[in-house]
PDB file of C-alpha atoms in Angstrom:
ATOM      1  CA  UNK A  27      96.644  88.789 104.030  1.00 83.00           C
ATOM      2  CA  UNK A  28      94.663  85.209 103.052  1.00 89.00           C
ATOM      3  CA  UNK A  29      92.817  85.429 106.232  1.00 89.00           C
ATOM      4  CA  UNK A  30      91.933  89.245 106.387  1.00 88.00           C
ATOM      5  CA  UNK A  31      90.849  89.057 103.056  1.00 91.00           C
ATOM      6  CA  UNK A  32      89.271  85.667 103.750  1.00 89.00           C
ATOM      7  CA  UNK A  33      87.118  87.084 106.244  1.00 90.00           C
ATOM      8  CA  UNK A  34      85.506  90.126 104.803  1.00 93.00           C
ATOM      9  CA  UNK A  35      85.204  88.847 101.283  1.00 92.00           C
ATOM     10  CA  UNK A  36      80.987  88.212 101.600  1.00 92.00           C
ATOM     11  CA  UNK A  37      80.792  92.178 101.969  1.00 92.00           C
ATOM     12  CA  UNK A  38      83.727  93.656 100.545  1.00 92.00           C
ATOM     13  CA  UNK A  39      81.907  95.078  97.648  1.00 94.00           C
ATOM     14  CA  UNK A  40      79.349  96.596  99.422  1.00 94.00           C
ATOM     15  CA  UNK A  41      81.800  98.045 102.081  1.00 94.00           C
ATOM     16  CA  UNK A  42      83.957  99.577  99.424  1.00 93.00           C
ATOM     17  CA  UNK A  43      81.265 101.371  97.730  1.00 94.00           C
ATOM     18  CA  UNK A  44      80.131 102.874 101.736  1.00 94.00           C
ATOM     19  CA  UNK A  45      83.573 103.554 102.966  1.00 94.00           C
ATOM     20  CA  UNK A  46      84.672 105.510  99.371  1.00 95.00           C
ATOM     21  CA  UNK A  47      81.303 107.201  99.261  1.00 92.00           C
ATOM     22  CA  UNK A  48      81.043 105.285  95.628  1.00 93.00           C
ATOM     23  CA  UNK A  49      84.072 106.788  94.416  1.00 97.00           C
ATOM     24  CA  UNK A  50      85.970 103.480  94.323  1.00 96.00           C
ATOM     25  CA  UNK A  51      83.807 102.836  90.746  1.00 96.00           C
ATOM     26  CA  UNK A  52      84.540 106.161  89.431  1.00 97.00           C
ATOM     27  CA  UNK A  53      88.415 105.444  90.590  1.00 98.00           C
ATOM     28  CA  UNK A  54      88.624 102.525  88.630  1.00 98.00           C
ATOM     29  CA  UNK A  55      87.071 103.663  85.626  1.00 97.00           C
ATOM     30  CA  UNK A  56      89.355 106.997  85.414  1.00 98.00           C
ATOM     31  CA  UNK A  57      92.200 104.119  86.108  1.00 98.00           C
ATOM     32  CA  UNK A  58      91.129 101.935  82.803  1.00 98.00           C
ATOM     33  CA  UNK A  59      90.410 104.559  80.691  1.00 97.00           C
ATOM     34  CA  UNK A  60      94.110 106.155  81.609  1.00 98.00           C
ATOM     35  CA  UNK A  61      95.920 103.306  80.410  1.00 98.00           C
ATOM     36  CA  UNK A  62      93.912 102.053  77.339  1.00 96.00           C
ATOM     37  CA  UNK A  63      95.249 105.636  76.019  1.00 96.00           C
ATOM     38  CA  UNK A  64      98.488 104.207  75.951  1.00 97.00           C
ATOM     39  CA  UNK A  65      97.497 100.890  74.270  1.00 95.00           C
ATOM     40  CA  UNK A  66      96.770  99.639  70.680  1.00 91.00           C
ATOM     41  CA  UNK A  67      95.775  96.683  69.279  1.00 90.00           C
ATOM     42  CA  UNK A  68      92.918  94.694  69.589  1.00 93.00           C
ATOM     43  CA  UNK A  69      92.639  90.904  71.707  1.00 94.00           C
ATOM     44  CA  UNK A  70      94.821  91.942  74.354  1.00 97.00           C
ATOM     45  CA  UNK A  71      95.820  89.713  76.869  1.00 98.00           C
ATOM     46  CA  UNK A  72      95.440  91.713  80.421  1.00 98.00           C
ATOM     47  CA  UNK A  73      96.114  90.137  84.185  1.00 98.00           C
ATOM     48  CA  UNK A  74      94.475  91.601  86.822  1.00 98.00           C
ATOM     49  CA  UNK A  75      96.969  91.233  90.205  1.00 98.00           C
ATOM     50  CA  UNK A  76      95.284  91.156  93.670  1.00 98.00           C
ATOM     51  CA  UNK A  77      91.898  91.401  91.857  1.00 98.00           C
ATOM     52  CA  UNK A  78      89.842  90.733  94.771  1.00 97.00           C
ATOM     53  CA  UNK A  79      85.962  90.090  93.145  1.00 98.00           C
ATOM     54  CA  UNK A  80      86.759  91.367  89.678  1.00 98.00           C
ATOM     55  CA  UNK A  81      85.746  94.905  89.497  1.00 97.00           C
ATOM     56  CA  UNK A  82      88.694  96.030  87.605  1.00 98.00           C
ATOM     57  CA  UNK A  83      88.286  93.177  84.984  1.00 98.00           C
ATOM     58  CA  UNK A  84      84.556  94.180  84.806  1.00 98.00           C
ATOM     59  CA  UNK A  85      85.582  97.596  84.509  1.00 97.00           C
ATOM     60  CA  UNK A  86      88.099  97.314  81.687  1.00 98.00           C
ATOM     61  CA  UNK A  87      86.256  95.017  79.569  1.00 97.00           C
ATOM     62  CA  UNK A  88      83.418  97.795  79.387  1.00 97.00           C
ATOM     63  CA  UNK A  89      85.753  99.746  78.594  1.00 97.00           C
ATOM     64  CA  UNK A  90      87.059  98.006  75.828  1.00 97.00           C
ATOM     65  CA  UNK A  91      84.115  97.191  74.474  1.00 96.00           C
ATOM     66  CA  UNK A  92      83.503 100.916  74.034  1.00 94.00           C
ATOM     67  CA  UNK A  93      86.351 100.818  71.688  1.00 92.00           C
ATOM     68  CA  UNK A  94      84.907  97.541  69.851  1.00 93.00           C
ATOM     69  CA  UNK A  95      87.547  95.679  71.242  1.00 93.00           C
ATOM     70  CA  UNK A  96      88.231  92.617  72.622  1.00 93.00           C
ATOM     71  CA  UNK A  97      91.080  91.039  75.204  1.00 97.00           C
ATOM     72  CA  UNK A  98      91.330  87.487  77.345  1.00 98.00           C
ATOM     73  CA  UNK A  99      91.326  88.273  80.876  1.00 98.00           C
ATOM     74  CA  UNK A 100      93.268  86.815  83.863  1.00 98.00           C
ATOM     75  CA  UNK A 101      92.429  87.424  87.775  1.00 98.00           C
ATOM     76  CA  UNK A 102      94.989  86.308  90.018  1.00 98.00           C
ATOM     77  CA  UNK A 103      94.358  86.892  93.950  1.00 98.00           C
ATOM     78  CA  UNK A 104      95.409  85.177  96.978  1.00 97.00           C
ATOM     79  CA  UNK A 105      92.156  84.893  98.280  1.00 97.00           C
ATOM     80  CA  UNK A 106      89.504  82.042  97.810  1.00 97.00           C
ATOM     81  CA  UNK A 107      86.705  83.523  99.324  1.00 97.00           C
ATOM     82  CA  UNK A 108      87.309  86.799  96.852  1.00 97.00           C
ATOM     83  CA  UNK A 109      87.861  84.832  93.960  1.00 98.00           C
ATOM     84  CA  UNK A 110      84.689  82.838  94.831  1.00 97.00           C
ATOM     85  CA  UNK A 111      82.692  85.713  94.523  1.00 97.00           C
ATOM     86  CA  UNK A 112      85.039  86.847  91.427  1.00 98.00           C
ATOM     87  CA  UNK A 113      83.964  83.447  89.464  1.00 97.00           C
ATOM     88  CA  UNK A 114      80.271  84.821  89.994  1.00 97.00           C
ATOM     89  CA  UNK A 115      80.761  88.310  88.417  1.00 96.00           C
ATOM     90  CA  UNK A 116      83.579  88.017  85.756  1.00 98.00           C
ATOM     91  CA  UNK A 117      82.915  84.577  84.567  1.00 98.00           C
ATOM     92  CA  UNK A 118      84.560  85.333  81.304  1.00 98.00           C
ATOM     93  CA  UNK A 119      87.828  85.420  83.206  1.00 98.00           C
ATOM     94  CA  UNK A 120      90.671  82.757  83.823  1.00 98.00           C
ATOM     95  CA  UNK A 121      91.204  82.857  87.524  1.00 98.00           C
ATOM     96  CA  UNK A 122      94.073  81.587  90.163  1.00 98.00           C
ATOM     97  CA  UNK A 123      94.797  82.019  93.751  1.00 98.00           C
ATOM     98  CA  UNK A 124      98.195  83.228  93.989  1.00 98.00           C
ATOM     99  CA  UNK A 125     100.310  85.978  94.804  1.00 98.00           C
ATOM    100  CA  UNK A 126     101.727  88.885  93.264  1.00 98.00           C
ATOM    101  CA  UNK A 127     105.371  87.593  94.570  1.00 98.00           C
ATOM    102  CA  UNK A 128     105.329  84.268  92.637  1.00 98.00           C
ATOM    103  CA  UNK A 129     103.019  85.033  89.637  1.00 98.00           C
ATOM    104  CA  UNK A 130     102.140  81.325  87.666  1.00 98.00           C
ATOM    105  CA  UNK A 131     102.502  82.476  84.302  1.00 98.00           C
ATOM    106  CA  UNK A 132     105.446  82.478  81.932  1.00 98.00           C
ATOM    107  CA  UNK A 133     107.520  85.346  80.905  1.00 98.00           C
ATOM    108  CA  UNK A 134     106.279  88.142  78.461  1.00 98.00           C
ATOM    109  CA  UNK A 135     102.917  86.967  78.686  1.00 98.00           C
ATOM    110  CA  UNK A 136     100.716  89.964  78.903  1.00 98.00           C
ATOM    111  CA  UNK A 137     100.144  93.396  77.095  1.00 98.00           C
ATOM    112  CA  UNK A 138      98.490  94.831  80.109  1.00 98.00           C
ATOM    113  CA  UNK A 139      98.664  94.289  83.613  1.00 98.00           C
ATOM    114  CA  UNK A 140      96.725  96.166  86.662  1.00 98.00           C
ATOM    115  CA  UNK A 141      97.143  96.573  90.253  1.00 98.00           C
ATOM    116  CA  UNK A 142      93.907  98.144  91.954  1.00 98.00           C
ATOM    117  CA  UNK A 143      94.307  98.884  95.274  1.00 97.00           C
ATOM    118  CA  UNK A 144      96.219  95.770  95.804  1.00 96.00           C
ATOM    119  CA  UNK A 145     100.701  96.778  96.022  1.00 97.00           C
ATOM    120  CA  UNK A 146     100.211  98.182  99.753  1.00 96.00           C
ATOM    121  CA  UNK A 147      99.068  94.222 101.025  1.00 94.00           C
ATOM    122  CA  UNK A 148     102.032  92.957  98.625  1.00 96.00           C
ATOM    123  CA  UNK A 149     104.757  91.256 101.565  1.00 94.00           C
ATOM    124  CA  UNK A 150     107.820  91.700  99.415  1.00 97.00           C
ATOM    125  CA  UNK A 151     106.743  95.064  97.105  1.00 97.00           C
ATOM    126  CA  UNK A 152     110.073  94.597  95.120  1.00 97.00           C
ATOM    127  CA  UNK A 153     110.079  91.086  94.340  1.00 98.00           C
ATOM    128  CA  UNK A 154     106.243  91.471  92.975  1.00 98.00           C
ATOM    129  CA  UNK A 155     107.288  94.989  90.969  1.00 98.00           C
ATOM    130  CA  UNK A 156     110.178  91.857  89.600  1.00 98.00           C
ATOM    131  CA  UNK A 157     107.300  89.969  88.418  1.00 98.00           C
ATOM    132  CA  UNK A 158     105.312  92.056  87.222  1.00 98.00           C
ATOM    133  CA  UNK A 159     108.305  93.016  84.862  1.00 98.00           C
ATOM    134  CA  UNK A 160     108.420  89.336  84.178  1.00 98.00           C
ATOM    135  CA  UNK A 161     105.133  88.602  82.823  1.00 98.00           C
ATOM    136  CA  UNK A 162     104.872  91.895  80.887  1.00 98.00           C
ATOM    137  CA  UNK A 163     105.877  91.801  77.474  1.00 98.00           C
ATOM    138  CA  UNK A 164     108.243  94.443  76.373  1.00 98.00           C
ATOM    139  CA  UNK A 165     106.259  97.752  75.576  1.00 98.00           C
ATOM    140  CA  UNK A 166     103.539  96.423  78.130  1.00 98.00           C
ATOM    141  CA  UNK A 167     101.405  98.498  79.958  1.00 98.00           C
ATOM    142  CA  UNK A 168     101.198  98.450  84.152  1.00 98.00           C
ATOM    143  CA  UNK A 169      98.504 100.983  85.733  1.00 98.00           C
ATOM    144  CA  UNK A 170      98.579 100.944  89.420  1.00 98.00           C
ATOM    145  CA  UNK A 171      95.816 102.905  91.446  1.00 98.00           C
ATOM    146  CA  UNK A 172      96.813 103.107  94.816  1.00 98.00           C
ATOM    147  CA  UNK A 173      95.528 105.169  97.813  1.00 97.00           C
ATOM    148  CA  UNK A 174      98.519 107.218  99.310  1.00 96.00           C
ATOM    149  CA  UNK A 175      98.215 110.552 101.605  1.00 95.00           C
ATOM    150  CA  UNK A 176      98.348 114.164  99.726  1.00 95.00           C
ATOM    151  CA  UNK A 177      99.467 117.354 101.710  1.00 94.00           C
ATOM    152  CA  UNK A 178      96.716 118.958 100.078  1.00 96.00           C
ATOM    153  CA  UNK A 179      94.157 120.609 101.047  1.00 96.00           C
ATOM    154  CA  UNK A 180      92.134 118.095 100.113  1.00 95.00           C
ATOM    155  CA  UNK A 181      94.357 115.419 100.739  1.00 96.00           C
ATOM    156  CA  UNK A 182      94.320 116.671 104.429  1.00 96.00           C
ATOM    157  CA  UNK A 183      90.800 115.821 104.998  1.00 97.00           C
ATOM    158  CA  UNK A 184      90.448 112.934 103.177  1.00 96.00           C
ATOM    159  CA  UNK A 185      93.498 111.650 105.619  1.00 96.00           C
ATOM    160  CA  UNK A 186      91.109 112.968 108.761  1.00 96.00           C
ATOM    161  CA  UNK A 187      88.143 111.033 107.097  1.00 96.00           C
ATOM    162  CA  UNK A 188      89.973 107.994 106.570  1.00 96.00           C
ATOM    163  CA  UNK A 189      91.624 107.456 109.424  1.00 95.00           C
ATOM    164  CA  UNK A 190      88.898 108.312 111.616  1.00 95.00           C
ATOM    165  CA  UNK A 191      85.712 106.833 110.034  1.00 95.00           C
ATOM    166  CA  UNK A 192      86.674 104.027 107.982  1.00 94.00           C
ATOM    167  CA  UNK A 193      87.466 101.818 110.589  1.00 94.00           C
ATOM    168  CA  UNK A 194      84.249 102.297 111.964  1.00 95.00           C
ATOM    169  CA  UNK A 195      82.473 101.631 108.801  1.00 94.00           C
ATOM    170  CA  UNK A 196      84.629  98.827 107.892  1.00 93.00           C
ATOM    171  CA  UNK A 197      83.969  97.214 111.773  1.00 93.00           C
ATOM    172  CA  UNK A 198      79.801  97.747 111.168  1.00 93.00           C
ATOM    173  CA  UNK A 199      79.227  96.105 107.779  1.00 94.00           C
ATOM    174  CA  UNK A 200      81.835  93.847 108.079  1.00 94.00           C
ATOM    175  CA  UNK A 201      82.445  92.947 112.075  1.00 92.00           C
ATOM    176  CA  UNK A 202      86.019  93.225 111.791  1.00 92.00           C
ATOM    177  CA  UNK A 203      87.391  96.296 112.400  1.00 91.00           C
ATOM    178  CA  UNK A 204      91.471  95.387 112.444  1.00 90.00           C
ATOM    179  CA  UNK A 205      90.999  94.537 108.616  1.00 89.00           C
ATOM    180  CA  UNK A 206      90.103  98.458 107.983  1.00 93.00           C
ATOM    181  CA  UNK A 207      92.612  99.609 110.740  1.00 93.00           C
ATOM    182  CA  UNK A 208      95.295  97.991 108.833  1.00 92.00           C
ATOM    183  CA  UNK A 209      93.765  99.658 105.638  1.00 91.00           C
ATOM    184  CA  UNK A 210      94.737 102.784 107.273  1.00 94.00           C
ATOM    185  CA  UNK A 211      97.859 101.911 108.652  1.00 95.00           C
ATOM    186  CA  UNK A 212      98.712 100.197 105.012  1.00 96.00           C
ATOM    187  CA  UNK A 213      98.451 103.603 103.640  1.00 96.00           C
ATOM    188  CA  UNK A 214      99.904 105.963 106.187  1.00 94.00           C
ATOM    189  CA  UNK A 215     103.038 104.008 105.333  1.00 94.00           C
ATOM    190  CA  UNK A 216     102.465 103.923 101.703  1.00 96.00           C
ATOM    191  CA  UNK A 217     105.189 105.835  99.734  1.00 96.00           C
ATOM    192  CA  UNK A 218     104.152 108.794  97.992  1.00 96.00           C
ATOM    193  CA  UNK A 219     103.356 108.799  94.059  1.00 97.00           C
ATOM    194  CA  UNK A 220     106.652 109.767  93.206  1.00 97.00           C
ATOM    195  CA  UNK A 221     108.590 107.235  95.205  1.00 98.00           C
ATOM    196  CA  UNK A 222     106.922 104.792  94.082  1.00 98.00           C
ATOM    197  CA  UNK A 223     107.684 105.801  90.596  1.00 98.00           C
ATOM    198  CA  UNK A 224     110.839 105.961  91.317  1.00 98.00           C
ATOM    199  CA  UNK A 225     110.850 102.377  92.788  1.00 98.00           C
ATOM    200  CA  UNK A 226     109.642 101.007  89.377  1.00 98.00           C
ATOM    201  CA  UNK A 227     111.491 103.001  87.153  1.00 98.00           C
ATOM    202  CA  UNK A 228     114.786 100.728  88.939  1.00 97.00           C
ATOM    203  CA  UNK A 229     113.115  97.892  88.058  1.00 97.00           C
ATOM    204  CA  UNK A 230     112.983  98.711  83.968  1.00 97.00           C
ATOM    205  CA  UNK A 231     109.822 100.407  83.758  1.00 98.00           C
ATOM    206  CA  UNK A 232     109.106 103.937  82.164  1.00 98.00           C
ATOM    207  CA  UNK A 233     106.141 106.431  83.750  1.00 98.00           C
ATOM    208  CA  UNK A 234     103.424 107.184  81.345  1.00 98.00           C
ATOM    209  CA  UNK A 235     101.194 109.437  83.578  1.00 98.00           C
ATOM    210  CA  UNK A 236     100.921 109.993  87.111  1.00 98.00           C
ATOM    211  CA  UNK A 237      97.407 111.984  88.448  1.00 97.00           C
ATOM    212  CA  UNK A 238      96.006 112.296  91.878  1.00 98.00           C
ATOM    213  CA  UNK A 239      91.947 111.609  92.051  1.00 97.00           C
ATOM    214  CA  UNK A 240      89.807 113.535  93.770  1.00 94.00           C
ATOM    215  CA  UNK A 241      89.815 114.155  96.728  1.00 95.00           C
ATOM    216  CA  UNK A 242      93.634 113.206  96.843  1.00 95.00           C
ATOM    217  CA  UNK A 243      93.739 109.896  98.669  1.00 96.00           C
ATOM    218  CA  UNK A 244      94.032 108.000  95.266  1.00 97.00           C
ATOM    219  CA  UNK A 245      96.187 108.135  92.441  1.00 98.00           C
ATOM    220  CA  UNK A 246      96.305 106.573  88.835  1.00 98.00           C
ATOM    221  CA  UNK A 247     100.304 105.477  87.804  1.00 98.00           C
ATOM    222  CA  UNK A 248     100.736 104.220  84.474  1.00 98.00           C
ATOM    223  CA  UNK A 249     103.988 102.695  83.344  1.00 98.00           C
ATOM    224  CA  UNK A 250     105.280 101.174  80.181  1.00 98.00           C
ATOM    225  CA  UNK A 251     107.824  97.602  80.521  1.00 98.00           C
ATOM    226  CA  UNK A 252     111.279  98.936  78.731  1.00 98.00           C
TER     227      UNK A 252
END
């Protein structure tokens, strides 16, 4: 996962915004504003996992300063390249290269973590759902958006879109087209919404809200640490 992300880093951004015909910003806005219902308080402290250049850090300080509050951020990816370009835009942020699997921070550390678009690369999804427990403090927030296939309608042709034109898109801006083939292939094998509930609700977590996005290739999960 270094490598692939390694290697596409310099355009990620601008592929992301092409490929999601811009909805990727509206995403992760729904995404922040979902989970700051379920949190009080003011200087939070809130880790972004697999945070890539920092959009979802951006994102959720706006959003928090909409609310006249205030939080220390944290960006932890395993990516250089991503985080170089993450140093540049969310400079206000502490960040590591990492992964989600073995997390350098000590127990109960955060009131807020997020995952955006990052548990599908994770190599051992269980062990980093552990650690994301871990660093959590009790009553913590998690909100995951995740792509994952819908039987929808909708879903349907966002599926037939993705599959079929992303790749192609991804290969043009970016030159390498088996980073966006394993984009698809990373969600065809996703599990669905619900499983993946299920899959943190083993590990001590409660579900706070669960909601598809239009058009049903992304969802919003929001759990709460028991």
């Amino acid at each position: 996962m270094r490598e692939l992300f390694n290697s596409i880093a310099e355009r990620y951004d601008l592929t992301n915004r092409l490929i999601s015909l811009g909805l990727d910003k509206l995403w992760r806005r729904k995404a922040c504003e979902e989970v700051l219902k379920f949190v009080e308080g003011n200087n939070l402290k809130i880790l972004d996992v697999a945070c890539g250049t920092g959009d979802m850090m951006l994102c959720m300080k706006k959003r928090l300063e909409k609310r006249n509050l205030s939080a220390e951020f944290y960006g932890l990816d395993c990516s250089e390249e991503m985080l170089k370009l993450a140093r540049r835009k969310v400079p206000f942020a502490k960040l590591t290269v990492g992964t989600a699997e073995e997390m350098p921070y000590p127990d109960e550390s955060f009131d807020v973590v997020s995952v955006a678009f990052g548990l599908r690369n994770f190599s051992n999804r269980e062990k980093a759902i552990g650690e994301i427990g871990r660093v959590l403090k009790p009553g913590g927030k998690l909100v995951v958006l995740e792509f994952s296939r819908s039987n929808s309608f909708l879903g349907r042709l966002a599926w037939i879109y993705t599959k079929s034109v992303v790749p192609l898109i991804g290969a043009l801006i970016t030159g390498n087209r088996k980073a966006y083939e394993h984009l698809v292939s990373s969600i065809s094998s996703f599990p669905s919404p619900e499983k993946l509930a299920e899959e943190f609700e083993g590990e001590g977590f409660k579900v706070m809200s669960l909601r598809w996005l239009l058009p049903r290739i992304a969802f919003i999960l929001v759990l709460e640490r028991l």
